[in-house]
Coordinates of N, CA, C and O in Angstrom, one line a residue:
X258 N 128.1 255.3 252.8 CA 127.7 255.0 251.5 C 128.9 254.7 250.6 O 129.8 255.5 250.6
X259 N 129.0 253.5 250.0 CA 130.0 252.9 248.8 C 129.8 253.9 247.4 O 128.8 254.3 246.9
X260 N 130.9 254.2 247.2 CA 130.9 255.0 245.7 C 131.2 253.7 244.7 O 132.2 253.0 244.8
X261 N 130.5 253.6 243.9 CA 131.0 252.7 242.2 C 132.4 252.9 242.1 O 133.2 253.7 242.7
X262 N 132.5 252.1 241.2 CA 134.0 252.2 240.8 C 134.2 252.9 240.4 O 133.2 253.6 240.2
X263 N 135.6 253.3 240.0 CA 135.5 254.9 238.7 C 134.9 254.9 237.3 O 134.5 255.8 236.6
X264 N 135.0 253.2 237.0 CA 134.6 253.4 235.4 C 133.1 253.4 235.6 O 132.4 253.2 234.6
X265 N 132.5 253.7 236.5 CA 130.8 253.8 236.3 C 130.6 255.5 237.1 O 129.4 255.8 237.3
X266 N 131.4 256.3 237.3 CA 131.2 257.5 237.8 C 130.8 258.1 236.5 O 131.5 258.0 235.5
X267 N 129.5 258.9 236.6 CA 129.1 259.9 235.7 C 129.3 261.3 236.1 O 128.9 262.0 237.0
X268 N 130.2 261.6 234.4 CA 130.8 263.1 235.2 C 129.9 264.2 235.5 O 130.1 265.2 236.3
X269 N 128.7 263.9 234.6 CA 127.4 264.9 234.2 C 126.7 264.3 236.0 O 126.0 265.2 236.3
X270 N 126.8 263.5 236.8 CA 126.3 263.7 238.1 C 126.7 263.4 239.2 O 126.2 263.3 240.4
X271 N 128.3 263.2 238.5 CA 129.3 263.2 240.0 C 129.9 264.5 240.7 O 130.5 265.4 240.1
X272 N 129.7 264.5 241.6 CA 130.5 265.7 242.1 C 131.8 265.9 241.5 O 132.5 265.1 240.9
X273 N 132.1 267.0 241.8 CA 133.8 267.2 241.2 C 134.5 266.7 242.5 O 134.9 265.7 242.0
X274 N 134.7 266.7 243.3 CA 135.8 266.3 244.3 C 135.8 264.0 244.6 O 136.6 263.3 245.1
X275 N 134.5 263.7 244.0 CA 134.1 262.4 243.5 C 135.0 262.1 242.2 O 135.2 260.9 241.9
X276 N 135.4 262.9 241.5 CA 136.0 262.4 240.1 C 137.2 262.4 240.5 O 137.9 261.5 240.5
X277 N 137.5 263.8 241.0 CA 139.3 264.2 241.2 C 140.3 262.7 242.2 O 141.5 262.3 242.2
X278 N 138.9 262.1 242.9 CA 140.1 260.9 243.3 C 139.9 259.9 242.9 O 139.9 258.9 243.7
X279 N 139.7 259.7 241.5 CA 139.4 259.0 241.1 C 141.0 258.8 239.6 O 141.8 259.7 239.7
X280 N 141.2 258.1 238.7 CA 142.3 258.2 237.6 C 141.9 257.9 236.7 O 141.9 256.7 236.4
X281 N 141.4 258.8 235.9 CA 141.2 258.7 233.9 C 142.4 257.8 233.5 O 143.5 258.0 234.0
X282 N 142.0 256.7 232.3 CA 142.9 256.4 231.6 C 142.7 256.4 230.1 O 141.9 255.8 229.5
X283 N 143.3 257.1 229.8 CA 142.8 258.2 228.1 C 144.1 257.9 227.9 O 145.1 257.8 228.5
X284 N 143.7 257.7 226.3 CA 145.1 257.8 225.0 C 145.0 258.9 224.4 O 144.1 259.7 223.9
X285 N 146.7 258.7 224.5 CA 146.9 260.4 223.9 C 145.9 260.8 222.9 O 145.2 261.8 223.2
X286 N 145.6 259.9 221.6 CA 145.0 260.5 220.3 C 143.5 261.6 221.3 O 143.1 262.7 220.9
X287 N 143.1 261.1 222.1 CA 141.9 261.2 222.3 C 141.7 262.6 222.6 O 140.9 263.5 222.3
X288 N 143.4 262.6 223.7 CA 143.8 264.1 224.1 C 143.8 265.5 223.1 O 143.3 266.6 223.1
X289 N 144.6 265.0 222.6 CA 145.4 265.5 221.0 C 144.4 266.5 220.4 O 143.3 266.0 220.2
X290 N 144.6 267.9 220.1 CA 143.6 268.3 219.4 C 142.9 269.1 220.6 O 142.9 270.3 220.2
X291 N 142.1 268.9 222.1 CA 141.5 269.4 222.7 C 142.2 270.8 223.0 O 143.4 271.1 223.1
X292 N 141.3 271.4 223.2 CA 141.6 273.2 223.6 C 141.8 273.4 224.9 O 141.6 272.8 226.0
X293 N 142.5 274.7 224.4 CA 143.4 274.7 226.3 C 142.3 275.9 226.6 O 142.3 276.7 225.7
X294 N 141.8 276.1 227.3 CA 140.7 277.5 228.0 C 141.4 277.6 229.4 O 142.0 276.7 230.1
X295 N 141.0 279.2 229.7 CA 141.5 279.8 231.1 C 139.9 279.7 231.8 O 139.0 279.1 231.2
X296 N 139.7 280.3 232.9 CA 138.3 279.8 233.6 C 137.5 281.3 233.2 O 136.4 281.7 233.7
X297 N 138.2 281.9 232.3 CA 137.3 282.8 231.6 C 136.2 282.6 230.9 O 135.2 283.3 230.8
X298 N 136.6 281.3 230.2 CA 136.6 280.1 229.2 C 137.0 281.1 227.7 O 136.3 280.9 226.7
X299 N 138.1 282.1 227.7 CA 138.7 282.7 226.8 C 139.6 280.8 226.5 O 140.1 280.0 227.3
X300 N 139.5 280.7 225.1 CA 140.5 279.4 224.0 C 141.9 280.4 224.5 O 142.0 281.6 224.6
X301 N 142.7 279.5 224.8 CA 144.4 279.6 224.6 C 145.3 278.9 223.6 O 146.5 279.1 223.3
X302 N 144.5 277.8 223.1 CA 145.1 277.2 222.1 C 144.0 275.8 222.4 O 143.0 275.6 222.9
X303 N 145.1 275.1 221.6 CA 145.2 273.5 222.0 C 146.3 272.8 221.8 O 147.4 273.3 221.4
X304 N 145.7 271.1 222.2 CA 147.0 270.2 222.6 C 147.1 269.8 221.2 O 146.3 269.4 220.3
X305 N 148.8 270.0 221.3 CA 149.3 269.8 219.9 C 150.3 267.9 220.1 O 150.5 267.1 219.2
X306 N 150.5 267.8 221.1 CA 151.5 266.9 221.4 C 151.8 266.9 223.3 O 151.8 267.9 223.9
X307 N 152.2 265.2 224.0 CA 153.1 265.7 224.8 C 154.2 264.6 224.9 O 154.4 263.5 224.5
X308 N 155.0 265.8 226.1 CA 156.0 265.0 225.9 C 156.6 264.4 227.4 O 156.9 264.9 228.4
X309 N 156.7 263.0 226.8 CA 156.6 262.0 228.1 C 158.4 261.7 228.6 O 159.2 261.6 227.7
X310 N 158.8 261.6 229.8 CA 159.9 261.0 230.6 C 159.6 259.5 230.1 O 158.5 259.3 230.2
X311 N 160.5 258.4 229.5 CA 160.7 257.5 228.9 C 161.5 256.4 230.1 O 161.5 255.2 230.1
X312 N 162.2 257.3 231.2 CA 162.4 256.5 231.9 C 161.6 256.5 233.0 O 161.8 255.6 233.8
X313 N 160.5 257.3 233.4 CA 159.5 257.2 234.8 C 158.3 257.1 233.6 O 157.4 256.5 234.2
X314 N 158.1 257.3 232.8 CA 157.0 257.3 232.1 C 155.8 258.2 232.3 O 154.6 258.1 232.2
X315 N 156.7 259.4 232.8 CA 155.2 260.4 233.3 C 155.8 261.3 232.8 O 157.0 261.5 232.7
X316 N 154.4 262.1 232.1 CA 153.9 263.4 231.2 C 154.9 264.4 232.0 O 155.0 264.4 233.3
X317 N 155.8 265.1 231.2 CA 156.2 266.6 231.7 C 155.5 267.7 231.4 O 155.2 268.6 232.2
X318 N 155.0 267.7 229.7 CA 154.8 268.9 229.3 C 153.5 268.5 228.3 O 153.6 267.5 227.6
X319 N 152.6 268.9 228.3 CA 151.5 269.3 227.0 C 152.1 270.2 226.2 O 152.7 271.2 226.7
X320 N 151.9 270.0 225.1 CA 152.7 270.6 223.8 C 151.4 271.2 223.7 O 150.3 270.5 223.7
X321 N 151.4 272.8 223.5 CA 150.1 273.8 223.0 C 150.2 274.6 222.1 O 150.9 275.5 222.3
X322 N 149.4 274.4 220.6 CA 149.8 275.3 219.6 C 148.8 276.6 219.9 O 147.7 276.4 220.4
X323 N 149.3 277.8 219.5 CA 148.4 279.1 220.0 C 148.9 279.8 218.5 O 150.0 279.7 218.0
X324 N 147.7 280.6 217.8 CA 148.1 281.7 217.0 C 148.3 281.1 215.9 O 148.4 279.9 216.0
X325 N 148.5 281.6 214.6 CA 148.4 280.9 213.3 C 147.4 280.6 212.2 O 146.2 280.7 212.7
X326 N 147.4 280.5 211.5 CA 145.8 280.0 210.7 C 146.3 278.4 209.6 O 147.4 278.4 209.1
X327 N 145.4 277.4 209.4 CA 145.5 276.5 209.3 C 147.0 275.7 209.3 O 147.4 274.9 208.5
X328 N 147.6 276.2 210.4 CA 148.7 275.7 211.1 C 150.4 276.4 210.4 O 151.6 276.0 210.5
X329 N 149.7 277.6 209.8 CA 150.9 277.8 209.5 C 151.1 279.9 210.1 O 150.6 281.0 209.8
X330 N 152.1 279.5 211.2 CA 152.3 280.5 211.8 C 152.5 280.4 212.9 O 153.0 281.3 213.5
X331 N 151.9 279.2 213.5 CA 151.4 278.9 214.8 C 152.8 278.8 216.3 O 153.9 278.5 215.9
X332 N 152.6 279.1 217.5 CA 153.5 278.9 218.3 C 153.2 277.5 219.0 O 152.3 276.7 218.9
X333 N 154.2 277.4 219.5 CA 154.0 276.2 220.6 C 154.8 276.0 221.8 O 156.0 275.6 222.0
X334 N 154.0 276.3 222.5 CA 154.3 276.0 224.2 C 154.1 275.2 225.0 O 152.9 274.9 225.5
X335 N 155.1 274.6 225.4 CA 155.3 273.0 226.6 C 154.6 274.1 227.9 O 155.1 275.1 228.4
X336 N 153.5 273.4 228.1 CA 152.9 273.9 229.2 C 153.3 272.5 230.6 O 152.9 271.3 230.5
X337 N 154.0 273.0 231.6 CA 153.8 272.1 232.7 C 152.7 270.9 233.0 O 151.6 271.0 233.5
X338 N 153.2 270.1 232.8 CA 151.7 269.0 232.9 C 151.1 269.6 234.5 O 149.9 269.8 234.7
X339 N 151.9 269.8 235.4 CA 151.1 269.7 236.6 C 150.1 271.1 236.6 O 149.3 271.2 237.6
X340 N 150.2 272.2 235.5 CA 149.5 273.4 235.7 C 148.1 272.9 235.0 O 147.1 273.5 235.2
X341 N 148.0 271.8 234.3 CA 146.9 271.5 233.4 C 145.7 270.6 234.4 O 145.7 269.4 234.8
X342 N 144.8 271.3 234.4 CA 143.4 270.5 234.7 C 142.4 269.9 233.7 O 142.0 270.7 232.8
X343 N 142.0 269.0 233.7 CA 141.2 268.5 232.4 C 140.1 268.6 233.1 O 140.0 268.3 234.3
X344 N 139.0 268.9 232.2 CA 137.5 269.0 232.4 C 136.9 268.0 231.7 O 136.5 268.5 230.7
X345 N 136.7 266.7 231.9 CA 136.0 265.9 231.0 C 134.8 266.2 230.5 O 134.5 265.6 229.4
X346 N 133.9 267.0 231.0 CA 132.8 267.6 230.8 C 132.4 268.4 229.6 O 131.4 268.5 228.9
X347 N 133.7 269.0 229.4 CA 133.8 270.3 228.1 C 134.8 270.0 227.5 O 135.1 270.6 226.5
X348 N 135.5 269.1 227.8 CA 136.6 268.0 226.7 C 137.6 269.3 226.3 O 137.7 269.8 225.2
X349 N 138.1 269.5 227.2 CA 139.4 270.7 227.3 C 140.1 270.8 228.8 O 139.7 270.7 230.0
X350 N 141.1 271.0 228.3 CA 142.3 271.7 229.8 C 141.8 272.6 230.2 O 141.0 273.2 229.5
X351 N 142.2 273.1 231.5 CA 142.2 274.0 231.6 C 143.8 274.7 232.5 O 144.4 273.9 233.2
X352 N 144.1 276.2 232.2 CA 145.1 276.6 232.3 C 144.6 277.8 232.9 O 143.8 278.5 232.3
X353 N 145.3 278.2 234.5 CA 145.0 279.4 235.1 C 145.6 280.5 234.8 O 146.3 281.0 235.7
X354 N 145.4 281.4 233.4 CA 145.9 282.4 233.3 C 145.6 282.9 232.2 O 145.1 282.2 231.4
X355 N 145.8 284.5 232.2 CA 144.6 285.2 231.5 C 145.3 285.4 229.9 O 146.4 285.8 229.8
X356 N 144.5 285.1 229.0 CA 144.7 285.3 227.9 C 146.2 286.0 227.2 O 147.1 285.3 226.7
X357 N 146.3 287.4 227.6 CA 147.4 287.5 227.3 C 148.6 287.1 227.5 O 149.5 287.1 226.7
X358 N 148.8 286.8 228.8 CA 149.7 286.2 229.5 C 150.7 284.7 228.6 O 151.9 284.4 228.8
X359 N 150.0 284.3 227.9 CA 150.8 282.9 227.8 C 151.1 284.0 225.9 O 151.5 283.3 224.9
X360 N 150.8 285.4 225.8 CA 151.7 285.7 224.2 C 153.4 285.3 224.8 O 154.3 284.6 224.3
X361 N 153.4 286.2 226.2 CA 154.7 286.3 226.3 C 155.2 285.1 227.1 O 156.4 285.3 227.5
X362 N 154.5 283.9 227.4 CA 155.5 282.6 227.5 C 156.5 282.1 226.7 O 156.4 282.1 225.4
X363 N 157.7 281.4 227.5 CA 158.5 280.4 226.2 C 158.1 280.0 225.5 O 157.3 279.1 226.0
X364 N 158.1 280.1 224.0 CA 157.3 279.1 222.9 C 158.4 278.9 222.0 O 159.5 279.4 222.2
X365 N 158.1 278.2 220.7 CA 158.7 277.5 219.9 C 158.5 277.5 218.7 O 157.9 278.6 218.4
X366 N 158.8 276.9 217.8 CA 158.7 277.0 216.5 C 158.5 275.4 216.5 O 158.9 274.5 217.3
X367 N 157.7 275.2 215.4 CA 157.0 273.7 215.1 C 158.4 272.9 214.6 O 158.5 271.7 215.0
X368 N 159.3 273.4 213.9 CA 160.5 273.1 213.5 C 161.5 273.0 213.8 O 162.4 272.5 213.2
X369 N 161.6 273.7 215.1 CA 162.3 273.8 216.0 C 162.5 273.8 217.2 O 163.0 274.6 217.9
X370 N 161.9 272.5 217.5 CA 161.9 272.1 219.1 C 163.3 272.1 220.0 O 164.4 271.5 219.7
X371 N 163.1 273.1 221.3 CA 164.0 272.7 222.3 C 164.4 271.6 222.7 O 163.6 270.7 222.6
X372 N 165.7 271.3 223.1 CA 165.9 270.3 224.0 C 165.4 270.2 225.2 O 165.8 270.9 226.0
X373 N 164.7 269.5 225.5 CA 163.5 269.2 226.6 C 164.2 269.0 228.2 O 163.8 269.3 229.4
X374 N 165.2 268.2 227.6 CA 166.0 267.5 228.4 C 167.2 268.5 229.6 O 167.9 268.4 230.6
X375 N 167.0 269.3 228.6 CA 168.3 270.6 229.1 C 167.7 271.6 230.1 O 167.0 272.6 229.9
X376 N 168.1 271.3 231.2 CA 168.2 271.6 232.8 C 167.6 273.1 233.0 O 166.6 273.3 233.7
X377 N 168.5 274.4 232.1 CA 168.6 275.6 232.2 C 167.2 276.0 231.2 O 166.6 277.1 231.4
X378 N 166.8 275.2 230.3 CA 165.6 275.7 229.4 C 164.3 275.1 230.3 O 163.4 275.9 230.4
X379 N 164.2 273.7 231.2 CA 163.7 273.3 231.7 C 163.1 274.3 233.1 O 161.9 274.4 233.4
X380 N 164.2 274.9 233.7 CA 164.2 275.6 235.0 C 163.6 277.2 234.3 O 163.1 277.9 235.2
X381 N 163.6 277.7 233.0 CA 163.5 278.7 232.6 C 161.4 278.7 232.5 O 160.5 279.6 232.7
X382 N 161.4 277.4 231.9 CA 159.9 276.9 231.9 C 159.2 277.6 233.1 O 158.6 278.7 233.4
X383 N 159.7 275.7 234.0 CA 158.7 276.4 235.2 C 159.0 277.1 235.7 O 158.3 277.4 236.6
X384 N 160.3 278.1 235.6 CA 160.1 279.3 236.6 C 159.1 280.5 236.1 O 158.6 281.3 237.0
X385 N 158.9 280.6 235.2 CA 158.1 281.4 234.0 C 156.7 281.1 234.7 O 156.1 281.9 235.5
X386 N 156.3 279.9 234.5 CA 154.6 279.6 235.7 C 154.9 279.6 237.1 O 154.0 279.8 237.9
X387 N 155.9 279.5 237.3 CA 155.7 279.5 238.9 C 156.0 281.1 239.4 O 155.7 281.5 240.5
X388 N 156.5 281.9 238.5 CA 156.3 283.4 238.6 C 155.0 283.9 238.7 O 154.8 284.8 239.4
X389 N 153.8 283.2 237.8 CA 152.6 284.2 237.9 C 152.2 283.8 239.0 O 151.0 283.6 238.7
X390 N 152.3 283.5 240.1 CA 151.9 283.3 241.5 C 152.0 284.7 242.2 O 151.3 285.1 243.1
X391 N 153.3 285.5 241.4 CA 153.8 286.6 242.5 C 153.7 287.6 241.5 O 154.7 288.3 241.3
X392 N 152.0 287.8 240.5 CA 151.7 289.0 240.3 C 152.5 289.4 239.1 O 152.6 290.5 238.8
X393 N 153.0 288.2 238.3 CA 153.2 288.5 236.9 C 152.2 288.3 235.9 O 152.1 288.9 234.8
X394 N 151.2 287.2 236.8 CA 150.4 286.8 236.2 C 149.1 286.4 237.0 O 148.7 285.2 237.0
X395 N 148.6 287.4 237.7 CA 147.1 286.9 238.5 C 146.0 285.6 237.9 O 145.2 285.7 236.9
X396 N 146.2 284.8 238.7 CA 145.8 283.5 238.8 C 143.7 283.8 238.3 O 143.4 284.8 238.9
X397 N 143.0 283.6 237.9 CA 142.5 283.7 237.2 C 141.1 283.7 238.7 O 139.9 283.9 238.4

């Protein structure tokens, strides 16, 4: 049996493993704003921003604001693009880890962004998600 192309796949009655090989092409604005949920469907935030490689042109980080009230207080955490799953279905990411877990991730100040680019803050990132694998942070 021929599957449609991808722009005629319906997410409401495609299988999930039918969509996954398939490639969304979404603008950021569209992104922007959507909530990050764990598979608890506990909110972790939302996408505040991301930030793209200019010479490969691929997403490193979703920028996630958590905490705060009408944006003043708030943190923000470059979440690994490769830890993020998007659910087109419920128009949110999703992020394997449990609520508390991402207080005590690297985060930021809206005014004070890291250098993204710098090797030792970069390695400090993903070693941080690639730690809850080994029981820092039970995968959800």
């Amino acid at each position: 049996m021929t599957q449609p192309p991808p722009s005629q796949l319906d997410p409401r009655t495609t299988s999930r493993s039918a969509r996954e090989n398939k490639a969304l092409m979404l603008s950021s604005s569209t992104l922007t704003g959507d909530d990050v949920c764990n598979r608890r469907g506990e909110n972790l935030g939302h996408i505040k921003d991301f930030v793209i490689d200019t010479g490969s042109g691929q997403i490193h980080y979703a920028v996630m604001s958590c905490g705060g009230f009408l944006g003043m207080g708030d943190r923000l955490f470059a979440i690994p693009w490769k830890e993020l799953e998007l659910d087109p279905e419920k128009r949110c990411f999703l992020l394997d880890v449990r609520a508390e877990w991402i207080q005590n991730a690297p985060g930021f100040d809206k005014d004070e962004w890291p250098d993204m680019t710098d090797q030792e803050w970069a390695s400090n990132v993903a070693s941080y998600y690639r730690n809850r694998d080994n029981g820092a942070a039970p995968r959800m």
